[in-house]
mmCIF file of C-alpha atoms in Angstrom:
data_model
loop_
_atom_site.group_PDB
_atom_site.id
_atom_site.type_symbol
_atom_site.label_atom_id
_atom_site.label_comp_id
_atom_site.label_asym_id
_atom_site.label_seq_id
_atom_site.Cartn_x
_atom_site.Cartn_y
_atom_site.Cartn_z
ATOM 1 C CA UNK A 1396 82.074 75.019 123.636
ATOM 2 C CA UNK A 1397 82.922 72.021 125.580
ATOM 3 C CA UNK A 1398 82.559 68.717 123.989
ATOM 4 C CA UNK A 1399 84.739 65.573 123.693
ATOM 5 C CA UNK A 1400 83.897 64.923 120.043
ATOM 6 C CA UNK A 1401 86.810 64.064 117.392
ATOM 7 C CA UNK A 1402 86.250 66.523 114.616
ATOM 8 C CA UNK A 1403 87.954 66.758 111.369
ATOM 9 C CA UNK A 1404 87.311 70.274 109.874
ATOM 10 C CA UNK A 1405 88.101 71.781 106.538
ATOM 11 C CA UNK A 1406 87.799 75.302 105.641
ATOM 12 C CA UNK A 1407 87.731 75.797 101.723
ATOM 13 C CA UNK A 1408 87.697 78.150 99.188
ATOM 14 C CA UNK A 1409 89.705 79.908 96.416
ATOM 15 C CA UNK A 1410 92.618 82.043 97.111
ATOM 16 C CA UNK A 1411 91.430 85.150 98.631
ATOM 17 C CA UNK A 1412 88.096 84.000 99.909
ATOM 18 C CA UNK A 1413 88.812 84.841 103.597
ATOM 19 C CA UNK A 1414 89.778 81.185 105.017
ATOM 20 C CA UNK A 1415 92.172 82.306 107.684
ATOM 21 C CA UNK A 1416 90.009 85.154 108.892
ATOM 22 C CA UNK A 1417 86.963 82.941 109.091
ATOM 23 C CA UNK A 1418 88.988 80.621 111.178
ATOM 24 C CA UNK A 1419 90.361 83.170 113.500
ATOM 25 C CA UNK A 1420 87.139 85.184 113.686
ATOM 26 C CA UNK A 1421 84.526 82.519 113.759
ATOM 27 C CA UNK A 1422 85.888 78.969 114.454
ATOM 28 C CA UNK A 1423 88.627 79.824 117.159
ATOM 29 C CA UNK A 1424 86.136 81.814 119.364
ATOM 30 C CA UNK A 1425 83.522 78.802 118.999
ATOM 31 C CA UNK A 1426 85.824 75.663 119.216
ATOM 32 C CA UNK A 1427 88.451 77.476 121.634
ATOM 33 C CA UNK A 1428 90.917 74.992 122.542
ATOM 34 C CA UNK A 1429 88.972 71.918 121.633
ATOM 35 C CA UNK A 1430 90.666 71.646 118.157
ATOM 36 C CA UNK A 1431 94.208 72.075 116.653
ATOM 37 C CA UNK A 1432 94.486 75.069 114.276
ATOM 38 C CA UNK A 1433 96.820 74.189 111.364
ATOM 39 C CA UNK A 1434 97.432 77.532 109.439
ATOM 40 C CA UNK A 1435 100.000 77.422 106.776
ATOM 41 C CA UNK A 1436 100.671 81.265 107.188
ATOM 42 C CA UNK A 1437 101.867 80.422 110.811
ATOM 43 C CA UNK A 1438 103.992 77.444 109.774
ATOM 44 C CA UNK A 1439 105.688 78.993 106.711
ATOM 45 C CA UNK A 1440 108.140 81.341 108.599
ATOM 46 C CA UNK A 1441 109.354 78.440 110.582
ATOM 47 C CA UNK A 1442 109.967 75.970 107.901
ATOM 48 C CA UNK A 1443 112.324 77.426 105.611
ATOM 49 C CA UNK A 1444 110.300 77.340 102.558
ATOM 50 C CA UNK A 1445 108.930 79.934 100.319
ATOM 51 C CA UNK A 1446 105.140 80.397 100.660
ATOM 52 C CA UNK A 1447 102.744 78.460 98.353
ATOM 53 C CA UNK A 1448 105.152 76.126 96.838
ATOM 54 C CA UNK A 1449 104.102 72.344 96.822
ATOM 55 C CA UNK A 1450 107.176 71.355 98.608
ATOM 56 C CA UNK A 1451 106.199 73.114 101.635
ATOM 57 C CA UNK A 1452 102.709 71.363 101.711
ATOM 58 C CA UNK A 1453 104.153 67.999 100.759
ATOM 59 C CA UNK A 1454 107.066 67.996 103.479
ATOM 60 C CA UNK A 1455 105.541 70.042 106.274
ATOM 61 C CA UNK A 1456 101.727 70.497 106.215
ATOM 62 C CA UNK A 1457 100.868 66.991 104.631
ATOM 63 C CA UNK A 1458 102.807 65.067 107.346
ATOM 64 C CA UNK A 1459 101.342 67.294 109.959
ATOM 65 C CA UNK A 1460 97.849 66.624 108.837
ATOM 66 C CA UNK A 1461 98.204 62.943 108.367
ATOM 67 C CA UNK A 1462 99.934 62.685 111.931
ATOM 68 C CA UNK A 1463 97.122 64.192 113.746
ATOM 69 C CA UNK A 1464 94.482 62.313 111.691
ATOM 70 C CA UNK A 1465 96.126 58.946 112.736
ATOM 71 C CA UNK A 1466 96.238 60.205 116.398
ATOM 72 C CA UNK A 1467 92.626 61.063 116.158
ATOM 73 C CA UNK A 1468 93.247 64.627 117.025
ATOM 74 C CA UNK A 1469 90.537 67.205 116.463
ATOM 75 C CA UNK A 1470 91.794 69.425 113.708
ATOM 76 C CA UNK A 1471 91.054 72.327 111.507
ATOM 77 C CA UNK A 1472 93.085 73.376 108.455
ATOM 78 C CA UNK A 1473 92.346 75.403 105.309
ATOM 79 C CA UNK A 1474 92.739 74.560 101.646
ATOM 80 C CA UNK A 1475 91.671 75.653 98.187
ATOM 81 C CA UNK A 1476 90.241 72.069 97.413
ATOM 82 C CA UNK A 1477 92.557 71.712 94.238
ATOM 83 C CA UNK A 1478 95.002 68.956 94.101
ATOM 84 C CA UNK A 1479 97.478 66.705 91.948
ATOM 85 C CA UNK A 1480 94.609 64.270 92.026
ATOM 86 C CA UNK A 1481 92.576 66.379 89.750
ATOM 87 C CA UNK A 1482 94.672 65.312 86.837
ATOM 88 C CA UNK A 1483 92.889 61.750 87.198
ATOM 89 C CA UNK A 1484 89.557 62.700 88.321
ATOM 90 C CA UNK A 1485 89.138 65.685 85.896
ATOM 91 C CA UNK A 1486 90.837 64.347 82.844
ATOM 92 C CA UNK A 1487 88.982 66.792 80.427
ATOM 93 C CA UNK A 1488 90.314 70.015 82.231
ATOM 94 C CA UNK A 1489 93.234 71.961 81.185
ATOM 95 C CA UNK A 1490 96.378 70.923 82.847
ATOM 96 C CA UNK A 1491 98.998 72.848 80.735
ATOM 97 C CA UNK A 1492 98.836 75.976 82.935
ATOM 98 C CA UNK A 1493 101.859 74.849 85.231
ATOM 99 C CA UNK A 1494 99.574 75.960 88.152
ATOM 100 C CA UNK A 1495 101.246 75.181 91.510
ATOM 101 C CA UNK A 1496 97.692 74.587 93.131
ATOM 102 C CA UNK A 1497 97.276 71.796 90.736
ATOM 103 C CA UNK A 1498 100.069 69.987 92.363
ATOM 104 C CA UNK A 1499 98.902 69.945 95.973
ATOM 105 C CA UNK A 1500 98.022 67.038 98.120
ATOM 106 C CA UNK A 1501 94.523 65.795 97.766
ATOM 107 C CA UNK A 1502 92.002 66.826 100.340
ATOM 108 C CA UNK A 1503 89.646 63.911 99.232
ATOM 109 C CA UNK A 1504 92.197 61.448 100.349
ATOM 110 C CA UNK A 1505 92.707 63.267 103.704
ATOM 111 C CA UNK A 1506 88.753 63.040 103.989
ATOM 112 C CA UNK A 1507 88.743 59.416 103.281
ATOM 113 C CA UNK A 1508 91.481 58.742 105.860
ATOM 114 C CA UNK A 1509 89.761 60.714 108.647
ATOM 115 C CA UNK A 1510 86.561 58.605 108.057
ATOM 116 C CA UNK A 1511 88.707 55.539 108.271
ATOM 117 C CA UNK A 1512 89.776 56.753 111.518
ATOM 118 C CA UNK A 1513 86.228 57.132 112.743
ATOM 119 C CA UNK A 1514 86.053 60.665 113.570
ATOM 120 C CA UNK A 1515 82.772 61.615 115.248
ATOM 121 C CA UNK A 1516 82.314 64.544 113.009
ATOM 122 C CA UNK A 1517 83.760 65.637 109.665
ATOM 123 C CA UNK A 1518 82.803 69.273 108.774
ATOM 124 C CA UNK A 1519 83.233 71.264 105.677
ATOM 125 C CA UNK A 1520 83.050 75.248 105.523
ATOM 126 C CA UNK A 1521 83.254 76.329 102.023
ATOM 127 C CA UNK A 1522 83.718 80.265 101.387
ATOM 128 C CA UNK A 1523 82.376 81.546 98.084
ATOM 129 C CA UNK A 1524 83.416 84.549 96.221
ATOM 130 C CA UNK A 1525 80.367 84.171 93.772
ATOM 131 C CA UNK A 1526 82.233 84.303 90.353
ATOM 132 C CA UNK A 1527 85.723 84.043 89.001
ATOM 133 C CA UNK A 1528 85.419 87.805 88.072
ATOM 134 C CA UNK A 1529 84.743 88.817 91.515
ATOM 135 C CA UNK A 1530 87.562 86.543 92.538
ATOM 136 C CA UNK A 1531 89.688 88.401 90.301
ATOM 137 C CA UNK A 1532 88.879 91.749 91.786
ATOM 138 C CA UNK A 1533 89.691 90.335 95.306
ATOM 139 C CA UNK A 1534 92.942 89.168 94.138
ATOM 140 C CA UNK A 1535 93.854 92.734 92.531
ATOM 141 C CA UNK A 1536 92.762 94.343 95.753
ATOM 142 C CA UNK A 1537 94.969 92.098 97.854
ATOM 143 C CA UNK A 1538 97.839 92.854 95.552
ATOM 144 C CA UNK A 1539 97.328 96.361 96.322
ATOM 145 C CA UNK A 1540 96.943 96.424 99.981
ATOM 146 C CA UNK A 1541 99.153 93.551 100.784
ATOM 147 C CA UNK A 1542 101.747 93.564 98.070
ATOM 148 C CA UNK A 1543 100.866 89.869 96.922
ATOM 149 C CA UNK A 1544 101.427 88.789 93.274
ATOM 150 C CA UNK A 1545 98.755 89.339 90.706
ATOM 151 C CA UNK A 1546 97.140 86.129 89.098
ATOM 152 C CA UNK A 1547 96.311 85.803 85.518
ATOM 153 C CA UNK A 1548 92.647 85.212 84.749
ATOM 154 C CA UNK A 1549 93.156 81.738 83.205
ATOM 155 C CA UNK A 1550 94.738 80.629 86.627
ATOM 156 C CA UNK A 1551 91.671 82.008 88.491
ATOM 157 C CA UNK A 1552 89.131 80.277 86.214
ATOM 158 C CA UNK A 1553 91.209 76.955 86.571
ATOM 159 C CA UNK A 1554 91.344 76.994 90.236
ATOM 160 C CA UNK A 1555 87.721 78.212 90.602
ATOM 161 C CA UNK A 1556 86.384 75.341 88.293
ATOM 162 C CA UNK A 1557 88.363 72.718 90.012
ATOM 163 C CA UNK A 1558 87.678 73.836 93.629
ATOM 164 C CA UNK A 1559 83.990 73.731 92.922
ATOM 165 C CA UNK A 1560 83.983 70.283 91.159
ATOM 166 C CA UNK A 1561 85.684 68.979 94.066
ATOM 167 C CA UNK A 1562 83.430 70.684 96.496
ATOM 168 C CA UNK A 1563 80.683 68.259 94.978
ATOM 169 C CA UNK A 1564 82.978 65.226 95.737
ATOM 170 C CA UNK A 1565 83.542 66.462 99.255
ATOM 171 C CA UNK A 1566 80.013 67.005 100.023
ATOM 172 C CA UNK A 1567 79.252 63.277 99.524
ATOM 173 C CA UNK A 1568 81.921 62.692 101.980
ATOM 174 C CA UNK A 1569 81.346 64.810 104.979
ATOM 175 C CA UNK A 1570 78.789 64.914 107.763
ATOM 176 C CA UNK A 1571 78.165 68.490 107.799
ATOM 177 C CA UNK A 1572 78.547 71.251 105.017
ATOM 178 C CA UNK A 1573 78.273 74.835 105.685
ATOM 179 C CA UNK A 1574 78.292 77.030 102.426
ATOM 180 C CA UNK A 1575 79.085 80.649 102.986
ATOM 181 C CA UNK A 1576 78.998 83.587 100.726
ATOM 182 C CA UNK A 1577 82.081 85.986 101.445
ATOM 183 C CA UNK A 1578 81.791 88.054 98.194
ATOM 184 C CA UNK A 1579 80.865 91.113 100.457
ATOM 185 C CA UNK A 1580 83.116 90.045 103.230
ATOM 186 C CA UNK A 1581 80.416 89.296 105.709
ATOM 187 C CA UNK A 1582 80.604 85.528 105.790
ATOM 188 C CA UNK A 1583 76.932 85.046 105.071
ATOM 189 C CA UNK A 1584 75.604 81.564 105.550
ATOM 190 C CA UNK A 1585 73.298 80.368 102.684
ATOM 191 C CA UNK A 1586 73.114 76.718 102.844
ATOM 192 C CA UNK A 1587 73.754 73.803 105.179
ATOM 193 C CA UNK A 1588 73.864 70.159 104.477
ATOM 194 C CA UNK A 1589 73.690 67.265 106.786
ATOM 195 C CA UNK A 1590 75.030 63.888 105.261
ATOM 196 C CA UNK A 1591 74.288 64.940 101.713
ATOM 197 C CA UNK A 1592 70.730 66.525 102.461
ATOM 198 C CA UNK A 1593 69.839 70.113 102.480
ATOM 199 C CA UNK A 1594 68.572 71.253 105.866
ATOM 200 C CA UNK A 1595 69.004 74.991 105.489
ATOM 201 C CA UNK A 1596 68.836 77.117 102.121
ATOM 202 C CA UNK A 1597 68.432 80.765 101.326
ATOM 203 C CA UNK A 1598 69.266 82.564 98.119
ATOM 204 C CA UNK A 1599 72.151 80.547 97.073
ATOM 205 C CA UNK A 1600 74.601 82.173 94.495
ATOM 206 C CA UNK A 1601 73.681 81.131 90.991
ATOM 207 C CA UNK A 1602 76.983 79.346 90.428
ATOM 208 C CA UNK A 1603 76.016 76.883 93.466
ATOM 209 C CA UNK A 1604 72.675 75.860 91.528
ATOM 210 C CA UNK A 1605 74.076 72.945 89.716
ATOM 211 C CA UNK A 1606 75.751 71.753 92.682
ATOM 212 C CA UNK A 1607 72.821 71.773 95.224
ATOM 213 C CA UNK A 1608 70.362 70.305 92.538
ATOM 214 C CA UNK A 1609 71.971 67.067 93.286
ATOM 215 C CA UNK A 1610 70.908 67.057 96.824
ATOM 216 C CA UNK A 1611 67.310 66.789 98.499
ATOM 217 C CA UNK A 1612 65.727 69.119 101.082
ATOM 218 C CA UNK A 1613 64.528 67.745 104.366
ATOM 219 C CA UNK A 1614 62.860 69.322 107.254
ATOM 220 C CA UNK A 1615 65.222 69.652 110.192
ATOM 221 C CA UNK A 1616 64.506 70.466 113.871
ATOM 222 C CA UNK A 1617 67.604 69.132 115.590
ATOM 223 C CA UNK A 1618 69.558 71.824 117.543
ATOM 224 C CA UNK A 1619 72.822 73.103 115.799
ATOM 225 C CA UNK A 1620 74.424 75.756 117.576
ATOM 226 C CA UNK A 1621 77.051 76.345 115.040
ATOM 227 C CA UNK A 1622 74.323 77.108 112.330
ATOM 228 C CA UNK A 1623 72.574 79.492 114.801
ATOM 229 C CA UNK A 1624 75.685 81.265 115.354
ATOM 230 C CA UNK A 1625 76.515 81.532 111.766
ATOM 231 C CA UNK A 1626 72.841 82.700 110.995
ATOM 232 C CA UNK A 1627 73.082 85.196 113.719
ATOM 233 C CA UNK A 1628 76.365 86.581 112.258
ATOM 234 C CA UNK A 1629 75.006 86.786 108.906
ATOM 235 C CA UNK A 1630 71.766 88.613 110.038
ATOM 236 C CA UNK A 1631 73.864 91.142 111.990
ATOM 237 C CA UNK A 1632 75.920 92.227 108.907
ATOM 238 C CA UNK A 1633 72.983 92.381 106.361
#
């Protein structure tokens, strides 16, 4: 793909949803060197910080993201879509868990800054694991295969709920949204939205019904190579 558009791209989803794998297997072959890939796992070793702590994100990742936004660089980064701002925007939610992901910088604020910088396209890929219970099984599997820590169910439910609630807010800000089911590790596209309107939808997971009911369906004939790529990939793995 060779275009000169400025793109601000977020790959979001709860822990274990496959964000880094999606970037490496799908986005890097597609966008190639047209965007900067900001992957935390590749930055943590050189930073001197421990993985996952808020200080790493505030002192390393956040300045890098804001720097690239202010320069107008095309950028891809990954996030859970949970942040410190949730304490203000979700006052009824439980906040006594001491969950480090509740302390992260706000992706909504980053999006708002990118919009002010007049990016040609803002794009959100959201990877879903279907339910908190399935998410928990993924976390357990990763703990066994990769030696990562187990996560209590109450933290999983907290992150799942807040990530989905922030997804509704993010959809209202970005130009293009691709909702992808990775519960079977296949990156299966089930919905595409353009400027808050649904242009493609096929059997969305039940948990997304309430989110998508807020948006209207329209007929869409415009060519979208990325949509076609994701659909082709989904069909091959069915």
